[in-house]
Coordinates of C-alpha atoms in Angstrom, one line a residue:
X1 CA 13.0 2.7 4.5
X2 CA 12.9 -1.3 4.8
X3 CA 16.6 -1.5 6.6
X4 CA 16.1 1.1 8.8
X5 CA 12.5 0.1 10.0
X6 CA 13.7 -3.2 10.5
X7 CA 16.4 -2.2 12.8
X8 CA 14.1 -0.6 15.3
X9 CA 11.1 -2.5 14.2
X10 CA 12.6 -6.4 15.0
X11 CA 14.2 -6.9 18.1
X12 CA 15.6 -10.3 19.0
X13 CA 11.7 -11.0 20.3
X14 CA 10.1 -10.0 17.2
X15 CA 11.9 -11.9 15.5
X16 CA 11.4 -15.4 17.5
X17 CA 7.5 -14.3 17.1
X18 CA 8.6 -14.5 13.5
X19 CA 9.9 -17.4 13.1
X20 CA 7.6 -19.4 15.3
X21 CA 4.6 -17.7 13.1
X22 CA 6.5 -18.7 9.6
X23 CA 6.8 -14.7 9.0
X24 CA 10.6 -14.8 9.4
X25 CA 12.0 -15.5 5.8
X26 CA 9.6 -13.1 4.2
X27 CA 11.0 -10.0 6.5
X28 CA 14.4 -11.2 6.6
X29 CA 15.3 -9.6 3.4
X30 CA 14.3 -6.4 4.9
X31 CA 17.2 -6.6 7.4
X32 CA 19.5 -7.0 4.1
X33 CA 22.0 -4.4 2.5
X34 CA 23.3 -1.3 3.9
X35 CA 21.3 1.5 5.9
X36 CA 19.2 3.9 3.7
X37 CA 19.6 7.8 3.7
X38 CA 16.5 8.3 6.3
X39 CA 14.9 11.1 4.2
X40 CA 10.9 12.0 3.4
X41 CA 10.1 12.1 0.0
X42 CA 8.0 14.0 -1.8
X43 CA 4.7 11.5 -1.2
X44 CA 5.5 11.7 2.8
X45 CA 5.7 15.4 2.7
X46 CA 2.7 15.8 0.7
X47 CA 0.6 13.5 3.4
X48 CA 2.0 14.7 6.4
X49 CA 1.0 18.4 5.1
X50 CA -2.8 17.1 4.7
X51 CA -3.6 15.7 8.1
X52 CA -5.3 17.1 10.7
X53 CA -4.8 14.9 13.4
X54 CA -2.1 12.0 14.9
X55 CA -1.5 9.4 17.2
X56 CA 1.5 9.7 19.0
X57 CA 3.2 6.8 21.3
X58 CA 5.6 7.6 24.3
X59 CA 6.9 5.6 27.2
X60 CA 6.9 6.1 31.0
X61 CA 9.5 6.1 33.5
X62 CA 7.5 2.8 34.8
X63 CA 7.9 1.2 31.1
X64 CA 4.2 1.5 30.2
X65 CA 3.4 3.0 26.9
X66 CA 0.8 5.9 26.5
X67 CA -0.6 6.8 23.1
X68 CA -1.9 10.2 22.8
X69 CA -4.5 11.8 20.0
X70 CA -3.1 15.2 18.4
X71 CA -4.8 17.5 16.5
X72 CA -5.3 20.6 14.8
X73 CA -6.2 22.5 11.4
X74 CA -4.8 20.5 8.3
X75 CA -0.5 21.1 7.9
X76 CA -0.7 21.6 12.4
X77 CA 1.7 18.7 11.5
X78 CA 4.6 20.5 9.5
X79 CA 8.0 19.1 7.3
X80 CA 10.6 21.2 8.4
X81 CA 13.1 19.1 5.9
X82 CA 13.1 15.9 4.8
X83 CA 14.2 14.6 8.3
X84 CA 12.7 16.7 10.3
X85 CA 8.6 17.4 11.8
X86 CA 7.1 19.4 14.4
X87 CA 4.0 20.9 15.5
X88 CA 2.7 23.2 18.0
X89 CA 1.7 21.8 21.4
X90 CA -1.8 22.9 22.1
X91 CA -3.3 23.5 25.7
X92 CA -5.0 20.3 26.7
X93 CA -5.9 18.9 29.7
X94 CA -2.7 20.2 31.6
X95 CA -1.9 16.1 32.6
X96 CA 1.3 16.2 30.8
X97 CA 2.1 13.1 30.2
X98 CA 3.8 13.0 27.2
X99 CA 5.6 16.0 27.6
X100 CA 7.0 14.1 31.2
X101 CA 7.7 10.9 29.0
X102 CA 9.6 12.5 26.6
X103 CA 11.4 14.5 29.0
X104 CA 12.9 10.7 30.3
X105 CA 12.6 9.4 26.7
X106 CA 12.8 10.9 23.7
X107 CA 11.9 7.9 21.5
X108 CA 8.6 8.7 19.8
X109 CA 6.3 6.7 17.5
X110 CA 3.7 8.6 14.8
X111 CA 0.7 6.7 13.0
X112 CA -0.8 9.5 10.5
X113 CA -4.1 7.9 9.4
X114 CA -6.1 8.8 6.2
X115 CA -9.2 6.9 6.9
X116 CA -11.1 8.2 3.6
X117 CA -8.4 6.7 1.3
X118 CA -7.6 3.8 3.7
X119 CA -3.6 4.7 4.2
X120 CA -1.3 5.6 7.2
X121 CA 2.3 6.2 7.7
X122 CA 4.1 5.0 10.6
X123 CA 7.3 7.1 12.4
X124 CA 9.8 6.2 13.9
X125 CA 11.6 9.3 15.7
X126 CA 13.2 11.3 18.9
X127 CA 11.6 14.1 19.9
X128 CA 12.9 17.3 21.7
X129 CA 10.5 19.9 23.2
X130 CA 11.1 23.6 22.1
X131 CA 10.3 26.5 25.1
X132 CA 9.0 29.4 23.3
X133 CA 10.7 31.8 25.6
X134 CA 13.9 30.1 24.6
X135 CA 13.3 29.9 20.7
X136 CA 10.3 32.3 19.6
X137 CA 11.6 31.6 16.3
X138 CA 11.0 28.2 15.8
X139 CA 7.9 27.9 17.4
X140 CA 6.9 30.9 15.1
X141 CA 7.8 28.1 12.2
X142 CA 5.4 25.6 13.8
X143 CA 2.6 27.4 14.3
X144 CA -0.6 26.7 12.5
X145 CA -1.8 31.2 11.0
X146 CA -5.3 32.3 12.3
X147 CA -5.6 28.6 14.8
X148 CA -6.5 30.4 17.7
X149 CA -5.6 28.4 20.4
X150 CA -2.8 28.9 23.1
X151 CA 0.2 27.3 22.5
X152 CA 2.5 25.8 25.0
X153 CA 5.4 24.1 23.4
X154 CA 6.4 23.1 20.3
X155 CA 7.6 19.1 19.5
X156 CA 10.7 18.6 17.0
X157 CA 10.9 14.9 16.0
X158 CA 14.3 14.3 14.6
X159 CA 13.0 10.9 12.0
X160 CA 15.2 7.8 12.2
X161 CA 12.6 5.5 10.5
X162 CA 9.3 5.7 8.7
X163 CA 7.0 3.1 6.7
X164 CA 3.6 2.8 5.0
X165 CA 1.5 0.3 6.4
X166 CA -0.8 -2.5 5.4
X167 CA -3.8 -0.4 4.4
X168 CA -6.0 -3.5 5.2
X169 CA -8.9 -3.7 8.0
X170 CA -9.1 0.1 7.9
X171 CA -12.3 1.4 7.7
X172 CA -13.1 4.7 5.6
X173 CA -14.1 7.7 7.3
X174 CA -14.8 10.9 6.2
X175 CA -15.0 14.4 8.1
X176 CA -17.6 16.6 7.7
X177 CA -15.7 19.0 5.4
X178 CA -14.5 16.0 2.8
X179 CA -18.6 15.1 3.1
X180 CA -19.2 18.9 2.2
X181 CA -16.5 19.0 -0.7
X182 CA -18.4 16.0 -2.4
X183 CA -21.7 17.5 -1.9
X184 CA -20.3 20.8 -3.6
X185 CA -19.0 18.9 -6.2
X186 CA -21.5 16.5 -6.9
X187 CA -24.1 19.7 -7.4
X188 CA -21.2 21.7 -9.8
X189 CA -21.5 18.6 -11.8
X190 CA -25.2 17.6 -12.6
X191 CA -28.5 18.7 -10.6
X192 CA -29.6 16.6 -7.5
X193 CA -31.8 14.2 -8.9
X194 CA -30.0 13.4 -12.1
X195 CA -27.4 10.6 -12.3
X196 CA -24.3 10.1 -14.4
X197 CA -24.1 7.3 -17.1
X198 CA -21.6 4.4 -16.7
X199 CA -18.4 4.8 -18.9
X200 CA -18.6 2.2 -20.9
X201 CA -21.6 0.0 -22.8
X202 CA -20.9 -3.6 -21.9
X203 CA -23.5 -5.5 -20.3
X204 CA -21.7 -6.2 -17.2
X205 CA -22.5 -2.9 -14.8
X206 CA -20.0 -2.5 -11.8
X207 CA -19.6 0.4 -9.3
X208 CA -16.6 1.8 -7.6
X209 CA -17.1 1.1 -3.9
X210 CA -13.6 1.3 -2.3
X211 CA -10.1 2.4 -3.0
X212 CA -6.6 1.7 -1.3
X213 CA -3.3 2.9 -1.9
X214 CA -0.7 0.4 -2.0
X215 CA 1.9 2.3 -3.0
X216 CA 2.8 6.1 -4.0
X217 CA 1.6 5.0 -7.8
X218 CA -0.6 1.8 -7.3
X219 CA -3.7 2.0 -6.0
X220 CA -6.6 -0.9 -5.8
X221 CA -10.2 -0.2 -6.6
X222 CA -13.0 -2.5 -5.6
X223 CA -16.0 -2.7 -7.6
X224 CA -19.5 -4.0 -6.7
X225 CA -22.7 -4.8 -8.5
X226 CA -24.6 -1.7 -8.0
X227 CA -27.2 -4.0 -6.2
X228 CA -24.7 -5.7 -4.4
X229 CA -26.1 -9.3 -6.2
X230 CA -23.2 -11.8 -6.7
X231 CA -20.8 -11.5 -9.4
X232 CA -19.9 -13.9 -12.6
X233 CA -17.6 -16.1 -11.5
X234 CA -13.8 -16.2 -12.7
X235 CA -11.1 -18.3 -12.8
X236 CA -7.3 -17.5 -11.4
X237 CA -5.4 -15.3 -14.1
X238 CA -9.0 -13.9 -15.3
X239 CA -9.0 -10.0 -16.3
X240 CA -11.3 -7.3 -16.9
X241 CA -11.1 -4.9 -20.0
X242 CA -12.1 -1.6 -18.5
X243 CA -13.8 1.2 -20.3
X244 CA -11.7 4.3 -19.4
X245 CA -12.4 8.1 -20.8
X246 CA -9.6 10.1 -21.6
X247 CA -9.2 14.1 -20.9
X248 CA -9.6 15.0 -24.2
X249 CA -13.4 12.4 -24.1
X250 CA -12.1 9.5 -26.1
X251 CA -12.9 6.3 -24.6
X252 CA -10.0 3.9 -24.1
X253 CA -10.0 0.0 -22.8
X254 CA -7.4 -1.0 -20.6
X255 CA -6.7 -4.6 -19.2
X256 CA -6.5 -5.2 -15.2
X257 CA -6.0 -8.7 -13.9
X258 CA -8.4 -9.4 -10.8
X259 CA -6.4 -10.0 -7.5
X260 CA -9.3 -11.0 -5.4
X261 CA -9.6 -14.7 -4.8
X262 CA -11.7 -16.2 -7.9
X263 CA -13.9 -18.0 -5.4
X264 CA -15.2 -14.8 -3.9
X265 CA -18.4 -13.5 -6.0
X266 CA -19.5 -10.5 -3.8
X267 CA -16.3 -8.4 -5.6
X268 CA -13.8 -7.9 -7.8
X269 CA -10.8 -5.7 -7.4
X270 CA -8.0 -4.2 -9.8
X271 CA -4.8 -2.5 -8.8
X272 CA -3.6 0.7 -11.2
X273 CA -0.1 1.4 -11.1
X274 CA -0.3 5.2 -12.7
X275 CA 2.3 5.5 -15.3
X276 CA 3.7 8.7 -15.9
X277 CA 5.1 8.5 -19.4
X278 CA 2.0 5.9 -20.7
X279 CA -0.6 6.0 -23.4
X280 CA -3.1 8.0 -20.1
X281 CA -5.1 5.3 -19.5
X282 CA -3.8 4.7 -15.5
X283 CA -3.2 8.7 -14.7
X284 CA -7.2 9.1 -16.2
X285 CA -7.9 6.3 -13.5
X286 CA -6.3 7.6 -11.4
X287 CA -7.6 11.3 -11.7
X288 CA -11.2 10.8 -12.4
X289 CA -12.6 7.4 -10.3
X290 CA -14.3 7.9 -7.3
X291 CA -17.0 6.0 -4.8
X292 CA -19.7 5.9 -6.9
X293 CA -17.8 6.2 -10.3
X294 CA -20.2 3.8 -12.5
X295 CA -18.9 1.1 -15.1
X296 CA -20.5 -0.3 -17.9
X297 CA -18.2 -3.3 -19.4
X298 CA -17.9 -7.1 -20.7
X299 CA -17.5 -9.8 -19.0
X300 CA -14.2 -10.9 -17.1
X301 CA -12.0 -13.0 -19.8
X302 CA -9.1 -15.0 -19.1
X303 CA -6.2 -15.8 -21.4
X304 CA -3.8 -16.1 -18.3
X305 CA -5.2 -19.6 -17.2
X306 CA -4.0 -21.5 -14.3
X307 CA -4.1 -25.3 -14.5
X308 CA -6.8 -27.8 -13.2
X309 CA -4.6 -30.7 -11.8
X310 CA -2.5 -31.0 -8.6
X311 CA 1.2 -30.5 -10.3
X312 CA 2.8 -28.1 -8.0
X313 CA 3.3 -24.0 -9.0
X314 CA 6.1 -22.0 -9.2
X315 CA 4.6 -18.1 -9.4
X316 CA 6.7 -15.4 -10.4
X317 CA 6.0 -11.4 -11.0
X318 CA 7.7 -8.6 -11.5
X319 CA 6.3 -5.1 -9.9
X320 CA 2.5 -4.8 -11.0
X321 CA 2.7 -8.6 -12.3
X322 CA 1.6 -9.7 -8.4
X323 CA -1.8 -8.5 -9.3
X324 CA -2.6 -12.0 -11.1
X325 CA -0.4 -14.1 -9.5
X326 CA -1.7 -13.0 -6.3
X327 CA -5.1 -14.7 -7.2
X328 CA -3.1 -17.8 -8.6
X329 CA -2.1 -17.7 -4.7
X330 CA -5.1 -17.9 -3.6
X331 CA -6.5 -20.7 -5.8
X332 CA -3.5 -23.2 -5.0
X333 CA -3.7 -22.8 -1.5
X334 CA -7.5 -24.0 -1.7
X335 CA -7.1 -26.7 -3.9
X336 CA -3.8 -28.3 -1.7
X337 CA -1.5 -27.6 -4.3
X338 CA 2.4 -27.2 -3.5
X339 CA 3.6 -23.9 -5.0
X340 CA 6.2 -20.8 -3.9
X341 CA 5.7 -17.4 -4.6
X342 CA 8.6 -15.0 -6.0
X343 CA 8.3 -11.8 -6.4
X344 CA 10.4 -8.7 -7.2
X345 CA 9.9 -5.1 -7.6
X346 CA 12.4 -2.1 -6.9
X347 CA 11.9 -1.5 -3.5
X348 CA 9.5 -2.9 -0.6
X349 CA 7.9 0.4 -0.9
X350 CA 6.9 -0.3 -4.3
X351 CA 5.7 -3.5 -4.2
X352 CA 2.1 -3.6 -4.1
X353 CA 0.2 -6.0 -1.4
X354 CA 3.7 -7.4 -0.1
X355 CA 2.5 -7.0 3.6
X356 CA -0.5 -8.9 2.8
X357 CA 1.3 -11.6 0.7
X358 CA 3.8 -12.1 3.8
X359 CA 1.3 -12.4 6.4
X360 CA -1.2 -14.7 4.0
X361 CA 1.8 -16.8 2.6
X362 CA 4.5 -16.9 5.2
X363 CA 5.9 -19.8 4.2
X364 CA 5.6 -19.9 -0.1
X365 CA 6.8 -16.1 -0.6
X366 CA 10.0 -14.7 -1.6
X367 CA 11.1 -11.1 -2.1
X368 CA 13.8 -9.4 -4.0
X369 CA 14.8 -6.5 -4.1
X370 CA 16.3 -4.5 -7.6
X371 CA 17.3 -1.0 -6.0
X372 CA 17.7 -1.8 -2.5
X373 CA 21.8 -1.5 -1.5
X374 CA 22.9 -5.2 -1.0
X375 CA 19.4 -6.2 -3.0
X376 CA 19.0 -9.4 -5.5
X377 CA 17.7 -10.1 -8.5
X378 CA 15.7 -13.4 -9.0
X379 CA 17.9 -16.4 -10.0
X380 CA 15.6 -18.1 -12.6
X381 CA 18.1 -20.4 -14.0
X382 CA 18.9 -21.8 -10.7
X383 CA 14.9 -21.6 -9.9
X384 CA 13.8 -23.4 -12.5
X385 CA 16.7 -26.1 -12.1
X386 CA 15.8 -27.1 -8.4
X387 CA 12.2 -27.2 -8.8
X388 CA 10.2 -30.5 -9.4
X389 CA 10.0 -31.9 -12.5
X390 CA 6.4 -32.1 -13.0
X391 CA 6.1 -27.8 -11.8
X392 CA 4.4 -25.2 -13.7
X393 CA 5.8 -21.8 -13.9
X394 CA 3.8 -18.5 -14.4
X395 CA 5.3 -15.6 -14.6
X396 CA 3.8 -12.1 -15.1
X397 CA 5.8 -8.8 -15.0
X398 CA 7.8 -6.6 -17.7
X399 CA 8.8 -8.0 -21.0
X400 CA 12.6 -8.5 -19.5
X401 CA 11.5 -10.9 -16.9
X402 CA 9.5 -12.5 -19.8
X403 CA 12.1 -13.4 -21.7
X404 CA 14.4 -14.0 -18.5
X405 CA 12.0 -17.0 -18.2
X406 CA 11.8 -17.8 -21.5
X407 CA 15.6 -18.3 -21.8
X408 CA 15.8 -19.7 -18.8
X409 CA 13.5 -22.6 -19.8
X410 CA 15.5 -23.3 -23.0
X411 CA 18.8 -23.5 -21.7
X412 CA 17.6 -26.0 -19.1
X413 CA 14.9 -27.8 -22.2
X414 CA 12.1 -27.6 -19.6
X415 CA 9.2 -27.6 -22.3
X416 CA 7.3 -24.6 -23.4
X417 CA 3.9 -26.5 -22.2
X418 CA 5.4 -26.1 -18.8
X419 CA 5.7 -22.0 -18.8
X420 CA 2.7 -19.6 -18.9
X421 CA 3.3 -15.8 -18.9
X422 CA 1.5 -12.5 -19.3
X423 CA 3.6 -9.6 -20.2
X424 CA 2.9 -6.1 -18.4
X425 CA 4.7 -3.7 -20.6

């Protein structure tokens, strides 16, 4: 949905805030390539069907902007295809101003917030506002079985644009029935005053105390020491090798680079891209972590590390490979180090933390874009040519960008000293 967010998303003033704010070249590739078939996928329809409540966004005849709450049982908000959502217009407080906005303007915007698991979905749409005396039918269609509450209208929002959003700065919230659930299921699982043991035996004890999803497959957990004391400290490129049990209770490790900034000791955090068609370690992740879930493993290792001088960087990764490069980031941008950051993953959908890396690194990241109509591929030939002489190149991502690199450097004899990768596959 990059393209056709950007096209409503950056007007000409957006885009001067852009460029005077450094953001410009990192959301310039969005505006690439042809337009998208505006469709929800399987992930939006799944989220739209779970929410319970929304934020919508109209404008006035006088050019002021209203936002209004909207809510209901969970699936009020329904799918009724991939480009189209409605939902029955409850009685409210009989002001009417969004139904007289939309009656000027029919250009609507949607956040959908999940505050317990830290991710909302913005929409971009035009809306059109069913009578029920006209078309009984459709409101039939939209209204939420045994919700007793009168129902004035229905609102059908035709989607021309949607986009996940940055899942930072939101702060988890649960309702009272997602507090029940847990309750219910802690007590199915163990009695009150028990407590489950860590996975794991290592020395180092961690707890899971947030989760993010960054994308429909990768999500970031943040773990804690269970008495909140600091951390051991780790170096850029440092990993962990976690303890993970499998459904059939055979405990696996698997290896997660750290993306937080080595400097900070209060927490670490991992990002999981669940693989389908792997060996189960990242779908058990997935399935079975929680808040709370305890850890019991080794100390952080790193065979990934970056280098101690001030030779500028050159930082490539491929899809899940940002997760230690991201850190690497970090690390050179304290010390005063020159460096660039490229990075490339199918789509901007998939690429995990890419808001943040364009808002923290304006100026030093690239994006490219595989799958994207009118996309590119990284040039690591030409790359590796016009950089300095003295540059070190890390690159981490899937064993064809590996050797990509690795070719790369011999036809241009840049020695072997001078490239550091970490393969993902």
């Amino acid at each position: 949905m990059a393209r056709a967010f950007a096209r409503i998303a950056f007007t000409p003033k957006v885009r001067a805030a852009q460029t005077r704010m450094g953001s410009r070249d990192a959301y310039r590739q969005l505006e690439t390539g042809a337009d998208e078939v505006v469709a929800l996928g399987p992930l939006e329809i799944e989220f739209i069907a779970e929410r319970d409540s929304l934020y919508q966004g109209t404008v006035g005849e006088s050019g002021w902007p209203y936002v209004q709450h909207r809510g209901g049982p969970p699936g009020f908000l329904k799918a009724l295809d991939e480009r189209t959502i409605g939902y029955a217009d409850f009685s409210g407080n009989r002001q009417y101003l969004s139904v007289g906005n939309l009656s000027a303007d029919d250009r609507v915007s949607l956040f959908l917030m999940d505050y317990a698991r830290q991710r909302r979905l913005k929409i971009w749409g035009r809306a059109r506002l069913v009578d029920e005396s006209l078309e009984p039918e459709l409101i039939a269609r939209l209204e939420s079985p045994g919700y007793r509450v009168r129902v004035e209208r229905g609102v059908l929002i035709r989607i021309e644009a949607y986009d996940w959003n940055c899942p930072k700065y939101i702060t988890p919230r649960y309702t009272q029935a997602q507090v029940d659930e847990l309750l219910r299921a802690h007590g199915r699982q163990r009695p009150a005053t028990s407590v489950t043991p860590p996975i794991g035996s290592g020395a180092l004890k961690l707890v899971v105390t947030g989760m993010r999803e960054l994308t429909a497959r990768v999500r970031a957990y943040e773990l804690r020491a269970p008495d909140g004391s600091d951390l051991p400290p780790v170096t850029a490129g440092a990993h962990l090798v976690v303890p993970v049990e499998l459904p059939d209770g055979i405990l696996v490790t698997r290896q997660y680079s750290l993306t937080t900034h080595p400097r900070r000791r209060d927490l670490y955090e991992i990002a999981v891209l669940r693989e389908e068609t792997g060996r189960g370690g990242s779908a058990a992740i997935h399935a079975t972590w929680r808040l709370g879930t305890r850890l019991a493993l080794e100390h952080p290792v790193n065979q990934f590390p970056l280098h101690d001088d001030d030779r500028p960087a050159v930082l490539i990764a491929g899809g899940i490979g940002i997760t230690p490069i991201q850190a690497m980031a970090r690390e050179l941008r304290a010390r005063g180090n020159a460096f660039a950051v490229h990075y490339s993953g199918r789509t901007a959908a998939d690429m995990a933390y890419r808001d943040g890396l364009a808002s923290e690194f304006p100026e030093q990241l690239h994006l490219y874009f595989t799958r994207v109509p009118g996309g590119s591929r990284i040039d690591l030939h030409s790359l590796m040519r016009s950089t300095a002489a003295d540059a070190l190149f890390y690159v981490c991502g899937p064993g064809q960008l590996i050797e990509a690199a690795k070719a790369a450097a011999r036809g241009l004899a840049i020695p072997a000293a001078r490239l550091q990768f970490e393969s993902f596959d």
